[in-house]
Amino acid sequence: MRAIQYHEFGGPEVLQLERIDELEPASDEVLIETRAIGVNPCDSLRRQGLWKDDLPLIPGSDVAGVVTVTGDRVQRFDVDDRVYGTIPHLNVSGTRGDRQGVYAESVVAREDRLAVLPEGVSFEVGAGLGLVGITAWRALMHFGDLEPGQTCLVHGGSGGVGHVAVQLASTLGATVIATASADRRDIVRELGADVVLDYATPDLEAAIDDAAPDGVDVVLDHRLGEYMQLDVNVANYGGTVVAIGGNYDSPTIEDLTEAIGKDLTIQPMDMFNEPDIAGVLERLSHLLRKGRLTVEIADTYRLKEAAEAQRAVDEESFTGKLVLRP
């Protein structure tokens, strides 16, 4: 089969389209004929050597496709099922339990990494949802414990995680405040945000205070190094700041008294620590089926254009997600 691999860390140019042997599924795995592949910022960070993986490496974690082979112990899926999911992105030696990334024509995946993709939902949407959907769900529901009627602040409401988080919080019945660039505010508002603020507003904190005079109950922050003190200042008593991503640029709290006085929780998280990936995916599938959730697909690329797709992800000049198609 054809797959993207890299044999050294570096820029997008290290990504190579190669022919490799197709893996056979283990007893608890399925073989998926790939129809679409999600491209995420962490794919680029990993390619640059942030996690010092063993090489060679097939990038990517988010996949959607059709089951072609099932292992002997697989119970949840049958051949020809449409599935999507996210596979903890590991090196090809499988030292942490999974055997390859997903930038490939075929993928093996454990059944507990997958869910059925509802009829009528495109493979592109399925491939775009896994990582960002679980991240947003885990941040808001598990750690934020967001409830109807509470107020949620989503930094980067047009981004991959952000635009899904806006929809989840809105569907739950929370008041949603989001930040976005001026040219994307209308899109974020259409996704369900009650208030959308230009993140370049000179006094963003005052604008958030005006929108949420009683304070924000849950903050979802992908740039903690830039916004930590602001998050503390706008949070309500007992509020939670959930930090996602990995490049926080040494976040600091200038006034710790404010955080202590509010009994704030500042919670960094990694979505791959989620113990029930399949369970969260099934909840997201329900929302997809009901038309309460979607993924904005900004652009699609061929598998051989993986380097171009990762360059675009690094530039962050789009709303939603990018996907590859084999």
Short mmCIF file of C-alpha atoms in Angstrom, two decimals:
data_model
loop_
_atom_site.label_atom_id
_atom_site.label_comp_id
_atom_site.label_asym_id
_atom_site.label_seq_id
_atom_site.Cartn_x
_atom_site.Cartn_y
_atom_site.Cartn_z
CA MET A 1 0.00 0.00 0.00
CA ARG A 2 1.01 3.63 -0.29
CA ALA A 3 1.74 5.60 2.86
CA ILE A 4 3.42 8.80 3.96
CA GLN A 5 6.47 8.25 6.15
CA TYR A 6 9.40 10.28 7.38
CA HIS A 7 12.83 8.97 8.29
CA GLU A 8 14.16 12.14 9.93
CA PHE A 9 12.67 15.07 11.81
CA GLY A 10 12.31 18.38 10.04
CA GLY A 11 10.04 20.48 7.88
CA PRO A 12 7.21 19.25 5.66
CA GLU A 13 9.76 18.29 3.01
CA VAL A 14 10.76 15.18 5.03
CA LEU A 15 7.35 13.60 4.30
CA GLN A 16 7.76 10.89 1.67
CA LEU A 17 5.16 8.88 -0.25
CA GLU A 18 6.35 5.27 -0.09
CA ARG A 19 5.11 1.74 -0.67
CA ILE A 20 5.01 -0.41 2.45
CA ASP A 21 3.49 -3.73 3.44
CA GLU A 22 -0.13 -3.67 4.57
CA LEU A 23 -0.56 -4.72 8.20
CA GLU A 24 -2.85 -7.56 9.18
CA PRO A 25 -5.29 -6.82 12.03
CA ALA A 26 -4.74 -8.46 15.39
CA SER A 27 -7.62 -10.22 17.11
CA ASP A 28 -9.01 -6.97 18.57
CA GLU A 29 -8.35 -4.84 15.49
CA VAL A 30 -10.00 -4.08 12.17
CA LEU A 31 -8.44 -3.25 8.83
CA ILE A 32 -9.85 -0.05 7.34
CA GLU A 33 -9.78 1.01 3.71
CA THR A 34 -9.01 4.67 4.20
CA ARG A 35 -11.36 7.19 2.61
CA ALA A 36 -10.28 10.36 4.44
CA ILE A 37 -7.56 11.39 6.88
CA GLY A 38 -7.61 14.30 9.32
CA VAL A 39 -4.63 16.67 9.45
CA ASN A 40 -3.88 18.17 12.88
CA PRO A 41 -1.32 20.65 14.22
CA CYS A 42 0.16 17.93 16.43
CA ASP A 43 1.11 16.04 13.25
CA SER A 44 3.49 18.89 12.40
CA LEU A 45 4.82 19.17 15.94
CA ARG A 46 5.58 15.45 15.94
CA ARG A 47 7.26 15.69 12.54
CA GLN A 48 9.51 18.40 13.99
CA GLY A 49 10.65 15.99 16.72
CA LEU A 50 8.77 17.36 19.73
CA TRP A 51 8.09 13.86 21.11
CA LYS A 52 11.35 12.28 19.86
CA ASP A 53 9.60 9.25 18.33
CA ASP A 54 11.38 6.25 16.91
CA LEU A 55 11.64 6.49 13.13
CA PRO A 56 10.44 5.85 10.48
CA LEU A 57 6.99 7.14 11.34
CA ILE A 58 3.64 7.27 9.56
CA PRO A 59 1.94 10.51 10.67
CA GLY A 60 -1.62 11.12 11.73
CA SER A 61 -4.26 9.83 14.12
CA ASP A 62 -7.67 10.68 12.59
CA VAL A 63 -9.19 8.37 10.00
CA ALA A 64 -12.49 7.50 8.34
CA GLY A 65 -13.14 4.62 6.00
CA VAL A 66 -14.68 1.21 5.44
CA VAL A 67 -13.91 -1.96 7.41
CA THR A 68 -12.47 -4.67 5.14
CA VAL A 69 -11.23 -7.25 7.67
CA THR A 70 -12.14 -7.88 11.33
CA GLY A 71 -10.08 -9.65 13.97
CA ASP A 72 -11.40 -12.79 15.66
CA ARG A 73 -12.41 -10.99 18.86
CA VAL A 74 -13.95 -7.89 17.28
CA GLN A 75 -17.60 -7.55 18.29
CA ARG A 76 -18.65 -4.00 17.46
CA PHE A 77 -17.95 -3.91 13.72
CA ASP A 78 -18.53 -5.95 10.58
CA VAL A 79 -17.00 -5.89 7.12
CA ASP A 80 -18.33 -2.95 5.05
CA ASP A 81 -19.16 -0.82 8.12
CA ARG A 82 -18.43 2.89 7.72
CA VAL A 83 -16.25 3.93 10.66
CA TYR A 84 -14.26 6.86 11.95
CA GLY A 85 -11.99 7.36 14.90
CA THR A 86 -8.71 8.51 16.30
CA ILE A 87 -5.73 6.29 16.98
CA PRO A 88 -3.17 7.30 19.62
CA HIS A 89 -0.31 8.36 17.42
CA LEU A 90 2.60 6.09 18.13
CA ASN A 91 5.81 5.05 16.46
CA VAL A 92 5.70 2.19 13.99
CA SER A 93 7.39 -0.20 16.42
CA GLY A 94 4.14 -0.11 18.42
CA THR A 95 5.89 0.41 21.74
CA ARG A 96 2.74 1.97 23.24
CA GLY A 97 0.15 -0.35 21.76
CA ASP A 98 -0.76 0.89 18.27
CA ARG A 99 1.22 0.02 15.18
CA GLN A 100 1.01 2.87 12.68
CA GLY A 101 -0.30 6.33 11.94
CA VAL A 102 -3.07 6.93 9.43
CA TYR A 103 -1.54 8.76 6.44
CA ALA A 104 -1.96 5.56 4.45
CA GLU A 105 -4.31 3.75 2.08
CA SER A 106 -5.11 1.15 4.75
CA VAL A 107 -5.06 1.40 8.53
CA VAL A 108 -5.30 -1.13 11.35
CA ALA A 109 -7.08 0.10 14.45
CA ARG A 110 -8.33 -1.38 17.68
CA GLU A 111 -12.11 -1.43 17.84
CA ASP A 112 -12.09 0.71 20.99
CA ARG A 113 -10.64 3.61 18.94
CA LEU A 114 -13.59 3.72 16.53
CA ALA A 115 -17.31 4.37 16.11
CA VAL A 116 -19.80 3.91 13.30
CA LEU A 117 -19.99 6.91 10.97
CA PRO A 118 -23.69 7.76 10.54
CA GLU A 119 -25.21 7.48 7.08
CA GLY A 120 -25.32 10.82 5.35
CA VAL A 121 -22.19 12.07 7.12
CA SER A 122 -19.21 12.34 4.78
CA PHE A 123 -15.93 10.54 5.34
CA GLU A 124 -14.26 13.96 5.33
CA VAL A 125 -16.35 15.12 8.30
CA GLY A 126 -15.65 11.85 10.11
CA ALA A 127 -11.91 12.16 9.54
CA GLY A 128 -11.96 15.75 10.72
CA LEU A 129 -13.81 15.07 13.95
CA GLY A 130 -11.92 12.46 15.99
CA LEU A 131 -9.12 14.28 17.79
CA VAL A 132 -10.80 17.69 17.97
CA GLY A 133 -14.16 16.24 18.97
CA ILE A 134 -12.76 14.19 21.83
CA THR A 135 -10.60 17.12 22.93
CA ALA A 136 -13.57 19.49 23.03
CA TRP A 137 -15.82 16.93 24.74
CA ARG A 138 -13.24 15.99 27.36
CA ALA A 139 -12.39 19.64 28.06
CA LEU A 140 -15.96 20.89 28.44
CA MET A 141 -17.80 17.85 29.81
CA HIS A 142 -15.22 15.87 31.78
CA PHE A 143 -12.96 18.58 33.19
CA GLY A 144 -15.11 21.69 32.80
CA ASP A 145 -18.28 19.92 33.97
CA LEU A 146 -20.16 22.48 31.89
CA GLU A 147 -23.88 22.70 32.62
CA PRO A 148 -26.85 24.33 30.86
CA GLY A 149 -27.09 28.01 31.76
CA GLN A 150 -23.41 28.39 32.56
CA THR A 151 -21.04 30.60 30.58
CA CYS A 152 -18.22 29.17 28.48
CA LEU A 153 -15.32 31.06 26.87
CA VAL A 154 -13.69 29.40 23.85
CA HIS A 155 -10.45 30.94 22.65
CA GLY A 156 -9.95 30.38 18.93
CA GLY A 157 -13.56 29.64 18.10
CA SER A 158 -12.83 29.10 14.40
CA GLY A 159 -10.06 26.54 14.94
CA GLY A 160 -10.35 22.78 14.80
CA VAL A 161 -11.09 22.21 18.48
CA GLY A 162 -12.66 25.62 18.96
CA HIS A 163 -15.37 25.37 16.32
CA VAL A 164 -16.45 21.97 17.67
CA ALA A 165 -16.37 23.24 21.26
CA VAL A 166 -18.64 26.16 20.31
CA GLN A 167 -21.20 23.72 18.90
CA LEU A 168 -21.03 21.36 21.89
CA ALA A 169 -21.42 24.15 24.43
CA SER A 170 -24.28 25.72 22.48
CA THR A 171 -26.09 22.39 22.12
CA LEU A 172 -25.75 21.84 25.86
CA GLY A 173 -27.48 25.16 26.53
CA ALA A 174 -24.53 27.17 27.79
CA THR A 175 -23.92 30.81 26.94
CA VAL A 176 -20.96 30.74 24.56
CA ILE A 177 -18.41 33.53 24.20
CA ALA A 178 -15.76 32.89 21.57
CA THR A 179 -12.77 34.74 20.18
CA ALA A 180 -11.84 34.72 16.50
CA SER A 181 -10.24 36.92 13.88
CA ALA A 182 -12.46 39.68 12.54
CA ASP A 183 -13.05 37.93 9.21
CA ARG A 184 -14.29 34.72 10.89
CA ARG A 185 -16.66 36.12 13.49
CA ASP A 186 -19.79 35.53 11.41
CA ILE A 187 -18.91 31.87 10.85
CA VAL A 188 -18.37 31.27 14.56
CA ARG A 189 -21.66 32.99 15.36
CA GLU A 190 -23.44 30.70 12.87
CA LEU A 191 -21.96 27.70 14.71
CA GLY A 192 -23.76 28.74 17.88
CA ALA A 193 -21.68 31.33 19.72
CA ASP A 194 -23.76 33.98 21.48
CA VAL A 195 -20.95 36.53 21.48
CA VAL A 196 -17.92 36.52 19.17
CA LEU A 197 -15.07 38.88 20.00
CA ASP A 198 -12.16 39.87 17.79
CA TYR A 199 -9.14 38.45 19.62
CA ALA A 200 -7.19 41.53 18.50
CA THR A 201 -9.52 43.84 20.45
CA PRO A 202 -7.26 46.23 22.41
CA ASP A 203 -8.94 45.43 25.73
CA LEU A 204 -10.16 41.88 25.25
CA GLU A 205 -10.57 41.33 28.99
CA ALA A 206 -12.99 44.26 29.30
CA ALA A 207 -14.97 42.99 26.31
CA ILE A 208 -15.30 39.56 27.94
CA ASP A 209 -16.35 41.16 31.22
CA ASP A 210 -19.06 43.09 29.37
CA ALA A 211 -20.30 39.88 27.76
CA ALA A 212 -20.16 37.90 31.02
CA PRO A 213 -20.59 40.32 33.94
CA ASP A 214 -20.99 37.44 36.39
CA GLY A 215 -17.82 35.75 35.18
CA VAL A 216 -17.00 32.75 33.01
CA ASP A 217 -17.55 29.25 34.39
CA VAL A 218 -15.42 27.28 31.91
CA VAL A 219 -12.56 28.54 29.74
CA LEU A 220 -11.11 26.46 26.90
CA ASP A 221 -7.66 27.84 26.10
CA HIS A 222 -5.25 26.69 23.39
CA ARG A 223 -2.77 29.53 24.02
CA LEU A 224 -2.26 29.44 27.75
CA GLY A 225 1.03 31.33 27.59
CA GLU A 226 -0.76 34.31 26.10
CA TYR A 227 -4.04 34.24 27.99
CA MET A 228 -3.49 32.66 31.40
CA GLN A 229 -3.78 35.87 33.43
CA LEU A 230 -6.77 37.00 31.37
CA ASP A 231 -8.43 33.62 31.97
CA VAL A 232 -7.92 33.99 35.71
CA ASN A 233 -9.31 37.51 35.70
CA VAL A 234 -12.51 36.75 33.76
CA ALA A 235 -13.27 33.43 35.47
CA ASN A 236 -16.12 33.05 37.92
CA TYR A 237 -15.69 31.76 41.48
CA GLY A 238 -15.02 28.02 41.28
CA GLY A 239 -14.37 28.25 37.55
CA THR A 240 -12.20 25.96 35.47
CA VAL A 241 -9.57 26.83 32.87
CA VAL A 242 -8.85 23.85 30.61
CA ALA A 243 -5.58 24.07 28.70
CA ILE A 244 -5.07 22.14 25.47
CA GLY A 245 -2.19 21.95 23.02
CA GLY A 246 1.46 21.76 23.91
CA ASN A 247 3.20 25.03 23.07
CA TYR A 248 2.26 27.22 26.01
CA ASP A 249 5.31 29.49 25.91
CA SER A 250 5.93 29.41 29.69
CA PRO A 251 2.51 30.49 31.01
CA THR A 252 2.53 32.48 34.24
CA ILE A 253 -0.05 33.88 36.64
CA GLU A 254 1.01 37.40 37.52
CA ASP A 255 -1.54 37.71 40.31
CA LEU A 256 -1.91 34.36 42.06
CA THR A 257 -4.12 35.99 44.71
CA GLU A 258 -6.89 36.32 42.14
CA ALA A 259 -6.78 32.60 41.30
CA ILE A 260 -6.63 31.56 44.95
CA GLY A 261 -9.49 33.84 45.91
CA LYS A 262 -11.69 32.30 43.23
CA ASP A 263 -10.80 28.66 44.00
CA LEU A 264 -9.94 28.23 40.33
CA THR A 265 -8.97 24.95 38.71
CA ILE A 266 -6.36 25.18 35.95
CA GLN A 267 -6.43 21.83 34.16
CA PRO A 268 -4.01 20.86 31.38
CA MET A 269 -5.23 17.82 29.44
CA ASP A 270 -4.33 15.39 26.67
CA MET A 271 -7.24 13.84 24.79
CA PHE A 272 -5.37 10.56 24.31
CA ASN A 273 -5.60 9.99 28.06
CA GLU A 274 -9.36 9.58 27.58
CA PRO A 275 -10.13 6.05 28.88
CA ASP A 276 -13.25 5.61 26.72
CA ILE A 277 -12.42 6.94 23.26
CA ALA A 278 -15.11 4.82 21.60
CA GLY A 279 -17.73 5.99 24.10
CA VAL A 280 -17.05 9.66 23.38
CA LEU A 281 -17.03 9.00 19.64
CA GLU A 282 -20.44 7.35 19.94
CA ARG A 283 -21.81 10.43 21.71
CA LEU A 284 -20.40 12.60 18.93
CA SER A 285 -21.98 10.24 16.37
CA HIS A 286 -25.36 10.83 17.99
CA LEU A 287 -24.94 14.58 17.55
CA LEU A 288 -23.82 14.11 13.95
CA ARG A 289 -26.88 11.95 13.28
CA LYS A 290 -29.20 14.58 14.77
CA GLY A 291 -27.60 17.40 12.79
CA ARG A 292 -26.43 19.15 15.95
CA LEU A 293 -22.73 18.89 15.14
CA THR A 294 -20.61 19.17 12.03
CA VAL A 295 -17.02 19.80 11.05
CA GLU A 296 -16.14 22.65 8.72
CA ILE A 297 -13.83 21.22 6.05
CA ALA A 298 -11.70 24.08 4.78
CA ASP A 299 -9.84 22.11 2.10
CA THR A 300 -8.93 18.62 0.94
CA TYR A 301 -5.63 17.30 -0.39
CA ARG A 302 -4.44 14.10 -2.02
CA LEU A 303 -2.26 11.77 0.05
CA LYS A 304 0.77 12.75 -2.01
CA GLU A 305 0.10 16.38 -1.02
CA ALA A 306 0.57 15.72 2.71
CA ALA A 307 3.48 18.16 2.93
CA GLU A 308 1.36 20.93 1.43
CA ALA A 309 -1.45 20.15 3.88
CA GLN A 310 0.88 20.32 6.86
CA ARG A 311 2.25 23.66 5.67
CA ALA A 312 -1.31 24.97 5.55
CA VAL A 313 -1.99 23.68 9.08
CA ASP A 314 1.11 25.48 10.33
CA GLU A 315 -0.17 28.74 8.83
CA GLU A 316 -3.58 28.40 10.56
CA SER A 317 -5.23 30.50 7.85
CA PHE A 318 -8.55 28.65 7.64
CA THR A 319 -11.69 27.76 9.60
CA GLY A 320 -12.20 24.19 10.78
CA LYS A 321 -10.14 21.28 9.47
CA LEU A 322 -8.04 20.04 6.57
CA VAL A 323 -8.24 16.46 5.33
CA LEU A 324 -6.34 14.14 3.01
CA ARG A 325 -7.93 11.70 0.58
CA PRO A 326 -5.93 8.67 -0.64
#
